[in-house]
């Protein structure tokens, strides 16, 4: 039995966009090559608009397909796997400790961290919203079983208000979650995650920490240091660590970085 960690670019979205592009080209052919539209001006305008829309959708579908191949766990690039394993390397759990993965999705990071600390336990939480309908708790549990990992637990949860007291966990991790939360101060969301970290615990949070999304993250790192956090680093992961600068650019992942440290 193989785990199914899904793909960050759903295949259905790729195929749906490609089908929409094909539909636009088909309608353009009907409009331009038949007598369905009698007015020549209307015919030319409609055909041109459909061709432009089809071209835009076709380009988007191609971009999505390239992303799908890069992110696939079964493909050659396997960037998702590289990122997951790279984040897990920063996690340090004591024997009997407990870690938290915020926004666990299909359970990949939770399971990777649990593998590295077999004498500890890791909890993965997610809201598993409708926009990611293929991700759910049974999928996470099935993946853990497929990997032979039993020191994990998956629960429904909300990154905006974690249902745990202060200093509950020995480590907290997250991967490409917070940038998806719109209309919120993302630095405040980071502080909510760090709230549940025990004194002496470690954190490794990976996201697109661009200024447009997060504001000044170097200032935020300094704020954490002033609060007593140790070894706080903002590590660029687009310089070959997880991806090349070119990959980050065309994949729209520029600004990806790891915020790591110790409380």
XYZ file of N, CA, C and O in Angstrom, residues 26-118:
372
model
N -13.198 25.566 -29.813
C -14.284 24.945 -30.564
C -15.380 25.943 -30.913
O -15.867 25.982 -32.052
N -15.752 26.766 -29.957
C -16.770 27.785 -30.208
C -16.279 28.826 -31.208
O -17.049 29.325 -32.036
N -14.972 29.147 -31.133
C -14.406 30.096 -32.095
C -14.508 29.555 -33.510
O -14.813 30.294 -34.462
N -14.259 28.244 -33.641
C -14.367 27.609 -34.963
C -15.795 27.647 -35.473
O -16.047 27.921 -36.657
N -16.732 27.398 -34.577
C -18.152 27.424 -34.961
C -18.559 28.835 -35.387
O -19.219 29.033 -36.407
N -18.139 29.819 -34.581
C -18.500 31.213 -34.892
C -17.872 31.687 -36.201
O -18.513 32.372 -37.010
N -16.605 31.317 -36.397
C -15.883 31.848 -37.544
C -16.109 31.118 -38.847
O -15.934 31.690 -39.925
N -16.466 29.843 -38.756
C -16.517 29.025 -39.980
C -17.928 28.614 -40.396
O -18.101 27.850 -41.343
N -18.921 29.067 -39.675
C -20.306 28.738 -40.040
C -21.099 30.027 -40.204
O -20.624 31.118 -39.904
N -22.297 29.883 -40.652
C -23.159 31.040 -40.828
C -24.036 31.306 -39.635
O -25.076 31.970 -39.740
N -23.644 30.792 -38.472
C -24.439 30.937 -37.268
C -24.645 32.415 -36.908
O -25.720 32.822 -36.498
N -23.572 33.208 -37.068
C -23.657 34.644 -36.794
C -23.615 35.375 -38.142
O -22.628 35.274 -38.878
N -24.654 36.095 -38.457
C -24.768 36.741 -39.766
C -23.977 38.035 -39.848
O -23.359 38.332 -40.879
N -23.983 38.802 -38.786
C -23.280 40.081 -38.778
C -21.774 39.848 -38.739
O -21.253 39.236 -37.799
N -21.067 40.318 -39.758
C -19.631 40.053 -39.867
C -18.827 40.704 -38.740
O -17.833 40.140 -38.279
N -19.235 41.878 -38.313
C -18.519 42.549 -37.220
C -18.657 41.769 -35.922
O -17.685 41.546 -35.192
N -19.886 41.356 -35.644
C -20.141 40.559 -34.436
C -19.398 39.236 -34.514
O -18.814 38.766 -33.527
N -19.399 38.632 -35.727
C -18.708 37.352 -35.913
C -17.212 37.502 -35.628
O -16.617 36.690 -34.912
N -16.598 38.530 -36.185
C -15.164 38.728 -36.000
C -14.829 39.018 -34.540
O -13.849 38.490 -33.988
N -15.658 39.848 -33.907
C -15.411 40.191 -32.499
C -15.555 38.970 -31.602
O -14.714 38.722 -30.723
N -16.616 38.194 -31.819
C -16.868 37.005 -31.002
C -15.768 35.967 -31.197
O -15.275 35.377 -30.229
N -15.392 35.758 -32.457
C -14.349 34.774 -32.745
C -13.024 35.184 -32.122
O -12.328 34.369 -31.506
N -12.692 36.464 -32.264
C -11.436 36.964 -31.689
C -11.409 36.831 -30.174
O -10.398 36.420 -29.595
N -12.529 37.171 -29.531
C -12.602 37.084 -28.067
C -12.455 35.640 -27.601
O -11.757 35.354 -26.618
N -13.087 34.719 -28.309
C -12.990 33.307 -27.944
C -11.577 32.761 -28.141
O -11.080 31.977 -27.334
N -10.931 33.197 -29.215
C -9.554 32.756 -29.455
C -8.602 33.278 -28.382
O -7.719 32.553 -27.913
N -8.780 34.541 -28.004
C -7.933 35.119 -26.962
C -8.151 34.412 -25.621
O -7.193 34.092 -24.900
N -9.419 34.157 -25.295
C -9.735 33.468 -24.041
C -9.171 32.052 -24.048
O -8.592 31.585 -23.059
N -9.335 31.377 -25.194
C -8.818 30.013 -25.314
C -7.305 29.965 -25.186
O -6.751 29.064 -24.550
N -6.634 30.936 -25.772
C -5.170 31.000 -25.686
C -4.721 31.227 -24.244
O -3.778 30.587 -23.762
N -5.407 32.147 -23.555
C -5.075 32.427 -22.151
C -5.306 31.195 -21.279
O -4.464 30.834 -20.441
N -6.431 30.532 -21.489
C -6.729 29.323 -20.712
C -5.763 28.194 -21.045
O -5.346 27.435 -20.165
N -5.381 28.091 -22.317
C -4.426 27.056 -22.725
C -3.067 27.268 -22.077
O -2.422 26.314 -21.610
N -2.634 28.538 -22.035
C -1.365 28.851 -21.379
C -1.409 28.542 -19.900
O -0.451 28.019 -19.323
N -2.546 28.855 -19.273
C -2.713 28.572 -17.848
C -2.706 27.073 -17.589
O -2.097 26.593 -16.623
N -3.368 26.314 -18.476
C -3.404 24.856 -18.330
C -2.003 24.263 -18.461
O -1.638 23.325 -17.731
N -1.201 24.805 -19.380
C 0.179 24.326 -19.546
C 0.995 24.608 -18.292
O 1.743 23.747 -17.810
N 0.848 25.820 -17.739
C 1.545 26.188 -16.500
C 1.138 25.248 -15.359
O 1.983 24.756 -14.609
N -0.153 24.975 -15.263
C -0.649 24.076 -14.225
C -0.084 22.668 -14.385
O 0.277 22.003 -13.402
N 0.000 22.199 -15.618
C 0.529 20.859 -15.876
C 1.997 20.767 -15.470
O 2.435 19.760 -14.890
N 2.767 21.812 -15.746
C 4.176 21.833 -15.343
C 4.307 21.828 -13.822
O 5.187 21.164 -13.266
N 3.420 22.572 -13.146
C 3.403 22.561 -11.685
C 3.057 21.168 -11.166
O 3.672 20.672 -10.216
N 2.060 20.560 -11.779
C 1.633 19.225 -11.369
C 2.796 18.236 -11.461
O 3.031 17.435 -10.539
N 3.552 18.300 -12.528
C 4.696 17.396 -12.700
C 5.793 17.677 -11.683
O 6.425 16.758 -11.160
N 6.027 18.954 -11.398
C 7.081 19.311 -10.448
C 6.718 18.885 -9.028
O 7.574 18.438 -8.265
N 5.437 19.014 -8.663
C 5.012 18.717 -7.301
C 4.754 17.233 -7.051
O 4.736 16.799 -5.900
N 4.552 16.445 -8.114
C 4.164 15.050 -7.969
C 5.174 14.242 -7.156
O 6.380 14.306 -7.387
N 4.671 13.459 -6.211
C 5.523 12.563 -5.418
C 6.044 11.408 -6.269
O 7.036 10.764 -5.907
N 5.378 11.125 -7.367
C 5.781 10.007 -8.228
C 6.607 10.466 -9.435
O 7.111 9.644 -10.194
N 6.734 11.781 -9.603
C 7.453 12.304 -10.757
C 8.953 12.377 -10.539
O 9.491 11.915 -9.521
N 9.627 12.992 -11.490
C 11.089 13.105 -11.433
C 11.539 14.198 -10.476
O 12.505 14.018 -9.726
N 10.862 15.337 -10.456
C 11.300 16.484 -9.656
C 10.999 16.313 -8.166
O 11.844 16.604 -7.317
N 9.774 15.906 -7.848
C 9.358 15.630 -6.465
C 9.678 16.796 -5.513
O 10.195 16.596 -4.418
N 9.352 17.987 -5.937
C 9.664 19.150 -5.112
C 8.896 19.144 -3.783
O 9.429 19.530 -2.741
N 7.646 18.693 -3.812
C 6.862 18.630 -2.580
C 7.552 17.754 -1.544
O 7.657 18.119 -0.370
N 8.032 16.602 -1.979
C 8.714 15.675 -1.069
C 9.994 16.293 -0.529
O 10.311 16.168 0.663
N 10.727 16.976 -1.383
C 11.964 17.625 -0.963
C 11.691 18.679 0.109
O 12.417 18.779 1.109
N 10.633 19.461 -0.074
C 10.283 20.495 0.894
C 9.861 19.873 2.227
O 10.320 20.290 3.297
N 9.002 18.867 2.170
C 8.519 18.202 3.379
C 9.679 17.630 4.189
O 9.790 17.850 5.410
N 10.552 16.902 3.530
C 11.674 16.287 4.236
C 12.661 17.333 4.737
O 13.270 17.169 5.804
N 12.801 18.424 3.981
C 13.692 19.500 4.393
C 13.210 20.206 5.642
O 14.002 20.542 6.537
N 11.900 20.435 5.741
C 11.336 21.065 6.942
C 11.498 20.139 8.146
O 11.881 20.570 9.241
N 11.211 18.848 7.938
C 11.258 17.880 9.037
C 12.642 17.798 9.677
O 12.762 17.483 10.866
N 13.683 18.095 8.917
C 15.043 18.044 9.454
C 15.273 19.058 10.577
O 16.182 18.896 11.389
N 14.463 20.098 10.615
C 14.627 21.143 11.633
C 13.880 20.828 12.934
O 14.009 21.559 13.906
N 13.106 19.759 12.925
C 12.265 19.457 14.079
C 13.024 18.603 15.091
O 13.607 17.568 14.742
N 13.018 19.045 16.334
C 13.668 18.305 17.416
C 12.653 18.071 18.524
O 12.187 19.010 19.161
N 12.305 16.796 18.733
C 11.355 16.446 19.779
C 12.031 15.565 20.823
O 12.712 14.607 20.475
N 11.840 15.880 22.094
C 12.383 15.006 23.132
C 11.566 13.724 23.233
O 10.433 13.651 22.739
N 12.122 12.705 23.868
C 11.372 11.467 24.085
C 10.113 11.784 24.883
O 10.155 12.467 25.910
N 8.973 11.328 24.373
C 7.698 11.612 25.020
C 7.122 12.962 24.653
O 6.050 13.334 25.145
N 7.810 13.714 23.803
C 7.348 15.036 23.401
C 6.193 14.975 22.415
O 5.858 13.924 21.868
N 5.599 16.145 22.177
C 4.472 16.249 21.241
C 4.694 17.444 20.324
O 5.052 18.531 20.778
N 4.498 17.220 19.028
C 4.630 18.287 18.048
C 3.307 18.575 17.369
O 2.382 17.759 17.405
N 3.208 19.739 16.738
C 1.977 20.158 16.055
C 2.299 20.619 14.642
O 3.187 21.438 14.430
N 1.543 20.095 13.686
C 1.621 20.537 12.290
C 0.345 21.306 11.980
O -0.751 20.732 11.987
N 0.478 22.592 11.702
C -0.678 23.447 11.433
C -0.964 23.453 9.927
O -0.131 23.871 9.128
N -2.144 22.983 9.555
C -2.508 22.894 8.143
C -1.897 21.658 7.508
O -1.172 21.752 6.531
N -2.219 20.498 8.054
C -1.513 19.260 7.669
C -1.915 18.714 6.306
O -1.212 17.860 5.757
N -3.047 19.152 5.745
C -3.437 18.702 4.403
C -3.639 17.215 4.299
O -4.594 16.646 4.835
N -2.720 16.526 3.631
C -2.804 15.073 3.466
C -1.919 14.339 4.465
O -1.761 13.122 4.376
N -1.316 15.079 5.399
C -0.541 14.461 6.471
C 0.933 14.268 6.195
O 1.655 13.707 7.028
N 1.423 14.746 5.059
C 2.805 14.472 4.655
C 3.835 14.982 5.664
O 4.741 14.241 6.075
N 3.711 16.245 6.075
C 4.696 16.820 6.997
C 4.549 16.218 8.396
O 5.547 15.939 9.066
N 3.327 16.019 8.837
C 3.086 15.396 10.143
C 3.780 14.044 10.224
O 4.476 13.733 11.202
N 3.590 13.246 9.190
C 4.150 11.892 9.153
C 5.672 11.933 9.057
O 6.372 11.171 9.726
N 6.206 12.845 8.238
C 7.661 12.956 8.095
C 8.311 13.326 9.421
O 9.372 12.799 9.783
N 7.683 14.234 10.171
C 8.220 14.639 11.469
C 8.112 13.503 12.482
O 9.034 13.276 13.278
N 6.988 12.789 12.450
C 6.788 11.674 13.378
C 7.802 10.562 13.129
O 8.276 9.912 14.065
N 8.150 10.337 11.866
C 9.148 9.326 11.519
C 10.494 9.629 12.162
O 11.216 8.715 12.575
N 10.837 10.903 12.229
C 12.136 11.309 12.757
C 12.183 11.266 14.290
O 13.263 11.335 14.875
N 11.012 11.191 14.903
C 10.948 11.152 16.369
C 10.011 10.020 16.802
O 8.902 10.264 17.301
N 10.424 8.768 16.624
C 9.540 7.632 16.907
C 9.151 7.496 18.378
O 8.153 6.842 18.694
